mmCIF file of C-alpha atoms in Angstrom:
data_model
loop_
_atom_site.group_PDB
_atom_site.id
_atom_site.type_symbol
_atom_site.label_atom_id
_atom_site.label_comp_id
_atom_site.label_asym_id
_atom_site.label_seq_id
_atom_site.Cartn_x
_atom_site.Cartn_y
_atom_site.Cartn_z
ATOM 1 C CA UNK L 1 3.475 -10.569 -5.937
ATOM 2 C CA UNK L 2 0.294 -11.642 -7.173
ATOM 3 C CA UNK L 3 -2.251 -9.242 -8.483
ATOM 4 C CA UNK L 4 -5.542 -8.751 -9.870
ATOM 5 C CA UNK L 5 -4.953 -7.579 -13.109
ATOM 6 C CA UNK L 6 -2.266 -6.873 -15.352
ATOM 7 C CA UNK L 7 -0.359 -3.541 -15.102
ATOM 8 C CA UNK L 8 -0.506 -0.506 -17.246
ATOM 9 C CA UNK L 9 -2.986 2.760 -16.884
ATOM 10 C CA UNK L 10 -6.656 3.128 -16.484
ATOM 11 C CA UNK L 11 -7.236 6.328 -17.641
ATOM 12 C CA UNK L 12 -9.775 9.063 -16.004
ATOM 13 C CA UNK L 13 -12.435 8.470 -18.821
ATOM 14 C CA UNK L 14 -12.038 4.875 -17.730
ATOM 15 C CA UNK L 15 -12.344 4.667 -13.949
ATOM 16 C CA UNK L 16 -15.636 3.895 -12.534
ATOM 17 C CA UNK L 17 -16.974 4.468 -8.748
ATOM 18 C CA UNK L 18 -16.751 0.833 -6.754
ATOM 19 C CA UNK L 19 -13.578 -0.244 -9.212
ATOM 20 C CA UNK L 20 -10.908 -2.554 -7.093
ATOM 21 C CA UNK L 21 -7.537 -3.557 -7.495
ATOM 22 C CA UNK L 22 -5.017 -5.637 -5.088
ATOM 23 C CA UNK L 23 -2.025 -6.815 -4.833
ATOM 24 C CA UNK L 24 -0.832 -9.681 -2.184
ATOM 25 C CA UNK L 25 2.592 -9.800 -0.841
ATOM 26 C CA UNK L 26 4.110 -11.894 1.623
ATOM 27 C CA UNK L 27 6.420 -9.514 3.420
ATOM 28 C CA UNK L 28 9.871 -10.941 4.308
ATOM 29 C CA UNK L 29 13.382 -10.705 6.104
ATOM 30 C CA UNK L 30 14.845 -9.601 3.020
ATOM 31 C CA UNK L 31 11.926 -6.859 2.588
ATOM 32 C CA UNK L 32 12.781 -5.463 6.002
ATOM 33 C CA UNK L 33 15.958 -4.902 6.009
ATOM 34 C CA UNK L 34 16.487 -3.452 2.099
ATOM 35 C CA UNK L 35 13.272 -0.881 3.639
ATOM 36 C CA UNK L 36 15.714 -0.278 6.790
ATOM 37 C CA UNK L 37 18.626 0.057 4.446
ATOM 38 C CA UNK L 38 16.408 2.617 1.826
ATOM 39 C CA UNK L 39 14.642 4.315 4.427
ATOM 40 C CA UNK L 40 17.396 4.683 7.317
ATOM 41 C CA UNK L 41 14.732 4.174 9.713
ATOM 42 C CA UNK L 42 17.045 1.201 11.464
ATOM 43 C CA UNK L 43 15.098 1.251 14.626
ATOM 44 C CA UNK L 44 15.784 -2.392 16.420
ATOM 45 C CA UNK L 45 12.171 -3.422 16.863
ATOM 46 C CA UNK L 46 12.123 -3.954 12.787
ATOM 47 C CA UNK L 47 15.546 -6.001 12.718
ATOM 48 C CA UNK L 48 16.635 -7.406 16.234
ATOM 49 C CA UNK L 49 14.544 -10.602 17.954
ATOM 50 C CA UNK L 50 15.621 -9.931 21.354
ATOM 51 C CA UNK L 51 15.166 -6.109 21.712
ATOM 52 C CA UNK L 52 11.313 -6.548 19.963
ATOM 53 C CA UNK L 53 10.495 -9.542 22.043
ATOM 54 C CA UNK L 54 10.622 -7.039 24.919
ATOM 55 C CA UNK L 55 8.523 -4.529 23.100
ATOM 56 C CA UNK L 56 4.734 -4.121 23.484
ATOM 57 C CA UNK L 57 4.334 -6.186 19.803
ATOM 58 C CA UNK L 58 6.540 -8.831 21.580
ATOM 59 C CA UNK L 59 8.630 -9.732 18.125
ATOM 60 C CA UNK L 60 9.910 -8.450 14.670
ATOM 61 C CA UNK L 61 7.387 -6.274 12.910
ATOM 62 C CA UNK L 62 7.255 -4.757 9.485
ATOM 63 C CA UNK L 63 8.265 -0.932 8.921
ATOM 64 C CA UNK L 64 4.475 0.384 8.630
ATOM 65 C CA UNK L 65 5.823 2.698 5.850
ATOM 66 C CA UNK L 66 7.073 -0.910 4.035
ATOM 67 C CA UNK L 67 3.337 -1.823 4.437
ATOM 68 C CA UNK L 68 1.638 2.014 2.675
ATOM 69 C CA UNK L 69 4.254 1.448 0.373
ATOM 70 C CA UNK L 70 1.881 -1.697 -1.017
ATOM 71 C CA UNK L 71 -0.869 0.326 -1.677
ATOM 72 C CA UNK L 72 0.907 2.906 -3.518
ATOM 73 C CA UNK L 73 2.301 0.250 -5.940
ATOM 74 C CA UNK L 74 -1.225 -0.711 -6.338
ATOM 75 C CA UNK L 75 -2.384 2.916 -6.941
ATOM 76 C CA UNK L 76 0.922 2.953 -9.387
ATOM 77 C CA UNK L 77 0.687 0.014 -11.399
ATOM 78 C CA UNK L 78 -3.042 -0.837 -11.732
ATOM 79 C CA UNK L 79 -5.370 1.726 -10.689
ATOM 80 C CA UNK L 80 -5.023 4.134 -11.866
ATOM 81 C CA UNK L 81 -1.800 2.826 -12.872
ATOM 82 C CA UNK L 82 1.075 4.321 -14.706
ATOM 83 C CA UNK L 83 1.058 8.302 -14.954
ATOM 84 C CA UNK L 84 -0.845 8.663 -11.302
ATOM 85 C CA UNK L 85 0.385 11.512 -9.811
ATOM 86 C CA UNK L 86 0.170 11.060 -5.518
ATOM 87 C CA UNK L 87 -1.459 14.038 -3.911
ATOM 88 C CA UNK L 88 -2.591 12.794 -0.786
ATOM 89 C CA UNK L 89 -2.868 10.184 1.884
ATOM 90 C CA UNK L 90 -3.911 9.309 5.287
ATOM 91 C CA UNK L 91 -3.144 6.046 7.312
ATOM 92 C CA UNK L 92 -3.872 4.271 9.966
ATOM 93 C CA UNK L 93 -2.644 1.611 11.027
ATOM 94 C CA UNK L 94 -4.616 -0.894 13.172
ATOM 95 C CA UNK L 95 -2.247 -3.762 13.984
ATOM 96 C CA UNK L 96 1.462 -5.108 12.927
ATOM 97 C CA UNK L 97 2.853 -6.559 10.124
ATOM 98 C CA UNK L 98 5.253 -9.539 11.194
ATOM 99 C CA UNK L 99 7.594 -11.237 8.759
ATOM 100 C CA UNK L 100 6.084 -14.186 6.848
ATOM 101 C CA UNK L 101 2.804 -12.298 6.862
ATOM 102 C CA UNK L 102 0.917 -12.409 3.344
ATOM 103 C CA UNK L 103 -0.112 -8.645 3.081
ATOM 104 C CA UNK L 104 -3.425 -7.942 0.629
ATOM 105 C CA UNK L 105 -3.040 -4.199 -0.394
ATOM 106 C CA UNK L 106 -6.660 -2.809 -1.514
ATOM 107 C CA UNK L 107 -7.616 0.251 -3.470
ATOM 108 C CA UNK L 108 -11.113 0.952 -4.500
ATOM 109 C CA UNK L 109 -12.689 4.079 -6.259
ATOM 110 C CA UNK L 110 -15.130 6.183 -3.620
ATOM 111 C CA UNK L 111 -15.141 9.183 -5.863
ATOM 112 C CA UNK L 112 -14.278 10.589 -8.987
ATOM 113 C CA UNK L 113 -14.138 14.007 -10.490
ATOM 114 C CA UNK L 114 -13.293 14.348 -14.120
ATOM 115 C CA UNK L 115 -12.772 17.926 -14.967
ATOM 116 C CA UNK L 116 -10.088 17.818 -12.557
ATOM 117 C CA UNK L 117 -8.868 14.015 -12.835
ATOM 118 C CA UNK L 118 -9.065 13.315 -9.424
ATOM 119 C CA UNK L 119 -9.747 10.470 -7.860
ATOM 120 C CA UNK L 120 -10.709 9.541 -4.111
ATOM 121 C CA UNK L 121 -9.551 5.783 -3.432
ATOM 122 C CA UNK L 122 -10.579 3.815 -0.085
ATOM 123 C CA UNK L 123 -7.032 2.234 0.960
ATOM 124 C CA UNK L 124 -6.176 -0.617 2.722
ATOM 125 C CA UNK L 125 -3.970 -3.355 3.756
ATOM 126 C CA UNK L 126 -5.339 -7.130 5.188
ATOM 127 C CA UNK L 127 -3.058 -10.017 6.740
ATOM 128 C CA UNK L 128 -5.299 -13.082 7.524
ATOM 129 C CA UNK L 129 -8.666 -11.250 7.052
ATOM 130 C CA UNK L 130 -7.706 -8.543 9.403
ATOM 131 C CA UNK L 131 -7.159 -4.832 8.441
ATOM 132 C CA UNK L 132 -3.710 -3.936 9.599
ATOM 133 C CA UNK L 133 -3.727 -0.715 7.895
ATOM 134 C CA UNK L 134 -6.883 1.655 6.603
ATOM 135 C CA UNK L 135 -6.649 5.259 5.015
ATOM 136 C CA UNK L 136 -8.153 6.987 1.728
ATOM 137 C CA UNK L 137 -5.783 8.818 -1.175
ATOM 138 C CA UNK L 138 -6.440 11.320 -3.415
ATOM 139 C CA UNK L 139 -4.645 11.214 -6.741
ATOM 140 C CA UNK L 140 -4.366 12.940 -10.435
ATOM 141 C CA UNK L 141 -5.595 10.229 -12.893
ATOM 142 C CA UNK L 142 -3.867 9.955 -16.434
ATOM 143 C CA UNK L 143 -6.332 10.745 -19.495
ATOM 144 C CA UNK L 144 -6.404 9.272 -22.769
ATOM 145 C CA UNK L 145 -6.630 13.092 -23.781
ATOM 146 C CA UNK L 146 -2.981 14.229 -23.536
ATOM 147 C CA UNK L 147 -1.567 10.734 -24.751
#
């Protein structure tokens, strides 16, 4: 994986509005099936050729949940990094994820409230300049107060 910055915590007193992080991943064989194997969710289109070349994506494509799961390592490792508590998030997802694809997981700051130490993050995932997946989170921010 190849990221933006190193990881650790940004706290709430730190986070500004507009403030990115990414991380790119090129998803593989080996990622699919140890997310079928993790998740149960063994349905063929993600792990046989010949049933999803008969589907409507015509091929192998990426569990979408493998894909979310990139922008919550963001949102865990780098902003706001470690100590984020999850509290919400919506997806979409706009197109497939295929093996060999080089996924760039986005999350940028689109509101903050500090009394409560929540932050509103724009999500979203790119393969080859295209948004595959969009969605926004909400999440409890670490402060530098209570470490």
């Amino acid at each position: 994986m190849l990221d933006n910055l190193p990881r650790g915590t940004i706290t709430i007193e730190e986070i500004e509005m507009g403030m990115m992080r990414y991380l790119r991943k090129t998803v593989t064989d080996e990622d699919i099936e140890m997310f079928a194997q993790i998740s149960t969710d063994r349905n063929p289109v993600h792990l046989d050729d010949d049933y999803a070349r008969d589907t409507i994506f015509e091929g192998r494509i990426a569990h979408g949940m493998l894909t979310a799961g990139l922008i919550s390592a963001v949102i865990g490792e780098q902003l706001p990094g470690h100590g984020t508590v999850y509290m919400g998030q919506s997806l979409k997802f706009l197109a497939p994820v295929r093996p060999g694809d080089t996924v760039v997981a986005e999350v940028e700051v689109i509101g903050i409230d500090v009394a409560k130490r929540r932050v509103q993050l724009e999500t979203r995932c790119i393969v080859d300049g295209k948004k595959v997946l969009v969605g926004e989170a909400t999440v409890l921010a670490p402060s530098g107060k209570f470490d």
